[in-house]
Amino acid sequence: MEDLDGRLRAATAGRVSYDEQARELVLRGTAGGELRLAVGREAVRNAMQSALLAAESSGTPTAGPDDAVSAGARALLDTYEADPAAAEGLVRRSARQFEGTAAARRRRDG
């Protein structure tokens, strides 16, 4: 199984993490603030991709060697630093979209 928490921590110097036991995405700001969002692991991956797409569409550079999860974690952290409510909204919206897609898949598959 992929080490999602390790990838998030490595990409953000420990400021974004995923607590598998609590099923919480944790964002830590430079001013000492912390945001904990109860979301499943699959929804976290979806949120990282959404954060990356949002950053790219706004013209924000997403420098760094890597994959969508790591780049998305940095983009989400940048969003959190600029506007914590926007970061929370992005994660919650991504989680709802994932849940809706998963529910549709379950209905389709019987």
PDB file of C-alpha atoms in Angstrom:
ATOM      1  CA  MET A   1       0.000   0.000   0.000  1.00  0.00           C
ATOM      2  CA  GLU A   2       1.225   3.457  -0.894  1.00  0.00           C
ATOM      3  CA  ASP A   3       2.595   5.637   1.902  1.00  0.00           C
ATOM      4  CA  LEU A   4       0.345   8.653   1.276  1.00  0.00           C
ATOM      5  CA  ASP A   5       1.259  10.318   4.565  1.00  0.00           C
ATOM      6  CA  GLY A   6       4.977   9.995   3.816  1.00  0.00           C
ATOM      7  CA  ARG A   7       4.572  11.491   0.356  1.00  0.00           C
ATOM      8  CA  LEU A   8       2.562  14.436   1.672  1.00  0.00           C
ATOM      9  CA  ARG A   9       5.057  15.089   4.477  1.00  0.00           C
ATOM     10  CA  ALA A  10       8.059  14.817   2.167  1.00  0.00           C
ATOM     11  CA  ALA A  11       6.557  17.211  -0.377  1.00  0.00           C
ATOM     12  CA  THR A  12       5.673  19.849   2.237  1.00  0.00           C
ATOM     13  CA  ALA A  13       8.359  19.517   4.920  1.00  0.00           C
ATOM     14  CA  GLY A  14       5.801  17.909   7.237  1.00  0.00           C
ATOM     15  CA  ARG A  15       3.180  20.641   6.938  1.00  0.00           C
ATOM     16  CA  VAL A  16       0.614  18.459   5.146  1.00  0.00           C
ATOM     17  CA  SER A  17      -0.030  14.956   6.430  1.00  0.00           C
ATOM     18  CA  TYR A  18      -2.666  12.247   6.457  1.00  0.00           C
ATOM     19  CA  ASP A  19      -3.574  10.509   9.708  1.00  0.00           C
ATOM     20  CA  GLU A  20      -4.701   7.089   8.512  1.00  0.00           C
ATOM     21  CA  GLN A  21      -6.104   6.086  11.903  1.00  0.00           C
ATOM     22  CA  ALA A  22      -8.282   9.181  12.295  1.00  0.00           C
ATOM     23  CA  ARG A  23      -8.842   9.472   8.521  1.00  0.00           C
ATOM     24  CA  GLU A  24      -7.895  13.153   8.664  1.00  0.00           C
ATOM     25  CA  LEU A  25      -5.979  15.397   6.313  1.00  0.00           C
ATOM     26  CA  VAL A  26      -3.916  17.833   8.399  1.00  0.00           C
ATOM     27  CA  LEU A  27      -2.631  21.199   7.134  1.00  0.00           C
ATOM     28  CA  ARG A  28      -0.260  23.248   9.285  1.00  0.00           C
ATOM     29  CA  GLY A  29       0.284  26.937   8.582  1.00  0.00           C
ATOM     30  CA  THR A  30       3.433  28.922   9.162  1.00  0.00           C
ATOM     31  CA  ALA A  31       1.593  31.087  11.714  1.00  0.00           C
ATOM     32  CA  GLY A  32       0.897  28.025  13.833  1.00  0.00           C
ATOM     33  CA  GLY A  33      -2.649  27.362  12.674  1.00  0.00           C
ATOM     34  CA  GLU A  34      -3.813  23.858  11.919  1.00  0.00           C
ATOM     35  CA  LEU A  35      -6.735  22.539   9.907  1.00  0.00           C
ATOM     36  CA  ARG A  36      -7.958  18.945  10.310  1.00  0.00           C
ATOM     37  CA  LEU A  37     -10.419  17.606   7.781  1.00  0.00           C
ATOM     38  CA  ALA A  38     -12.078  14.207   8.079  1.00  0.00           C
ATOM     39  CA  VAL A  39     -11.741  12.670   4.608  1.00  0.00           C
ATOM     40  CA  GLY A  40     -10.956   9.237   3.231  1.00  0.00           C
ATOM     41  CA  ARG A  41      -7.619   8.447   1.635  1.00  0.00           C
ATOM     42  CA  GLU A  42      -9.078   8.317  -1.891  1.00  0.00           C
ATOM     43  CA  ALA A  43     -10.653  11.733  -1.402  1.00  0.00           C
ATOM     44  CA  VAL A  44      -7.249  13.092  -0.304  1.00  0.00           C
ATOM     45  CA  ARG A  45      -5.722  11.996  -3.598  1.00  0.00           C
ATOM     46  CA  ASN A  46      -8.618  13.633  -5.445  1.00  0.00           C
ATOM     47  CA  ALA A  47      -8.138  16.842  -3.431  1.00  0.00           C
ATOM     48  CA  MET A  48      -4.425  16.963  -4.304  1.00  0.00           C
ATOM     49  CA  GLN A  49      -5.244  16.694  -7.993  1.00  0.00           C
ATOM     50  CA  SER A  50      -7.917  19.405  -7.653  1.00  0.00           C
ATOM     51  CA  ALA A  51      -5.474  21.697  -5.825  1.00  0.00           C
ATOM     52  CA  LEU A  52      -2.898  21.184  -8.555  1.00  0.00           C
ATOM     53  CA  LEU A  53      -5.423  21.937 -11.297  1.00  0.00           C
ATOM     54  CA  ALA A  54      -6.637  25.046  -9.461  1.00  0.00           C
ATOM     55  CA  ALA A  55      -3.075  26.318  -9.069  1.00  0.00           C
ATOM     56  CA  GLU A  56      -2.255  25.673 -12.713  1.00  0.00           C
ATOM     57  CA  SER A  57      -5.435  27.371 -13.938  1.00  0.00           C
ATOM     58  CA  SER A  58      -4.689  30.454 -11.819  1.00  0.00           C
ATOM     59  CA  GLY A  59      -1.173  30.659 -13.229  1.00  0.00           C
ATOM     60  CA  THR A  60       0.504  29.801  -9.923  1.00  0.00           C
ATOM     61  CA  PRO A  61       3.785  27.992 -10.557  1.00  0.00           C
ATOM     62  CA  THR A  62       3.823  24.416  -9.286  1.00  0.00           C
ATOM     63  CA  ALA A  63       7.554  23.854  -9.271  1.00  0.00           C
ATOM     64  CA  GLY A  64       9.014  20.664  -7.948  1.00  0.00           C
ATOM     65  CA  PRO A  65      10.081  17.278  -9.066  1.00  0.00           C
ATOM     66  CA  ASP A  66       7.216  14.902  -9.057  1.00  0.00           C
ATOM     67  CA  ASP A  67       3.801  13.548  -9.298  1.00  0.00           C
ATOM     68  CA  ALA A  68       0.350  15.061  -8.918  1.00  0.00           C
ATOM     69  CA  VAL A  69       0.018  14.106  -5.244  1.00  0.00           C
ATOM     70  CA  SER A  70       3.215  15.875  -4.175  1.00  0.00           C
ATOM     71  CA  ALA A  71       2.675  18.906  -6.390  1.00  0.00           C
ATOM     72  CA  GLY A  72      -0.968  19.045  -5.309  1.00  0.00           C
ATOM     73  CA  ALA A  73       0.040  18.956  -1.642  1.00  0.00           C
ATOM     74  CA  ARG A  74       2.275  21.980  -2.148  1.00  0.00           C
ATOM     75  CA  ALA A  75      -0.465  23.787  -4.092  1.00  0.00           C
ATOM     76  CA  LEU A  76      -3.006  23.019  -1.344  1.00  0.00           C
ATOM     77  CA  LEU A  77      -0.584  24.290   1.284  1.00  0.00           C
ATOM     78  CA  ASP A  78      -0.093  27.512  -0.693  1.00  0.00           C
ATOM     79  CA  THR A  79      -3.876  27.909  -0.866  1.00  0.00           C
ATOM     80  CA  TYR A  80      -4.149  27.273   2.870  1.00  0.00           C
ATOM     81  CA  GLU A  81      -1.543  29.947   3.606  1.00  0.00           C
ATOM     82  CA  ALA A  82      -3.388  32.486   1.441  1.00  0.00           C
ATOM     83  CA  ASP A  83      -6.951  31.562   2.421  1.00  0.00           C
ATOM     84  CA  PRO A  84      -7.652  28.726   4.899  1.00  0.00           C
ATOM     85  CA  ALA A  85     -11.370  28.747   4.063  1.00  0.00           C
ATOM     86  CA  ALA A  86     -10.625  28.286   0.361  1.00  0.00           C
ATOM     87  CA  ALA A  87      -8.360  25.319   1.126  1.00  0.00           C
ATOM     88  CA  GLU A  88     -11.036  23.759   3.317  1.00  0.00           C
ATOM     89  CA  GLY A  89     -13.656  24.328   0.628  1.00  0.00           C
ATOM     90  CA  LEU A  90     -11.473  22.746  -2.030  1.00  0.00           C
ATOM     91  CA  VAL A  91     -10.889  19.611   0.067  1.00  0.00           C
ATOM     92  CA  ARG A  92     -14.540  19.284   1.065  1.00  0.00           C
ATOM     93  CA  ARG A  93     -15.728  19.813  -2.513  1.00  0.00           C
ATOM     94  CA  SER A  94     -13.266  17.200  -3.784  1.00  0.00           C
ATOM     95  CA  ALA A  95     -14.402  14.754  -1.107  1.00  0.00           C
ATOM     96  CA  ARG A  96     -18.071  15.262  -2.058  1.00  0.00           C
ATOM     97  CA  GLN A  97     -17.245  14.742  -5.732  1.00  0.00           C
ATOM     98  CA  PHE A  98     -15.362  11.554  -4.927  1.00  0.00           C
ATOM     99  CA  GLU A  99     -18.217  10.283  -2.745  1.00  0.00           C
ATOM    100  CA  GLY A 100     -20.731  11.001  -5.520  1.00  0.00           C
ATOM    101  CA  THR A 101     -18.623   9.208  -8.101  1.00  0.00           C
ATOM    102  CA  ALA A 102     -18.096   6.222  -5.799  1.00  0.00           C
ATOM    103  CA  ALA A 103     -21.834   6.013  -5.046  1.00  0.00           C
ATOM    104  CA  ALA A 104     -22.678   6.123  -8.768  1.00  0.00           C
ATOM    105  CA  ARG A 105     -20.135   3.373  -9.409  1.00  0.00           C
ATOM    106  CA  ARG A 106     -21.666   1.208  -6.657  1.00  0.00           C
ATOM    107  CA  ARG A 107     -25.170   1.700  -8.093  1.00  0.00           C
ATOM    108  CA  ARG A 108     -23.971   0.891 -11.593  1.00  0.00           C
ATOM    109  CA  ASP A 109     -22.077  -2.207 -10.478  1.00  0.00           C
ATOM    110  CA  GLY A 110     -25.017  -3.437  -8.429  1.00  0.00           C
TER     111      GLY A 110
END
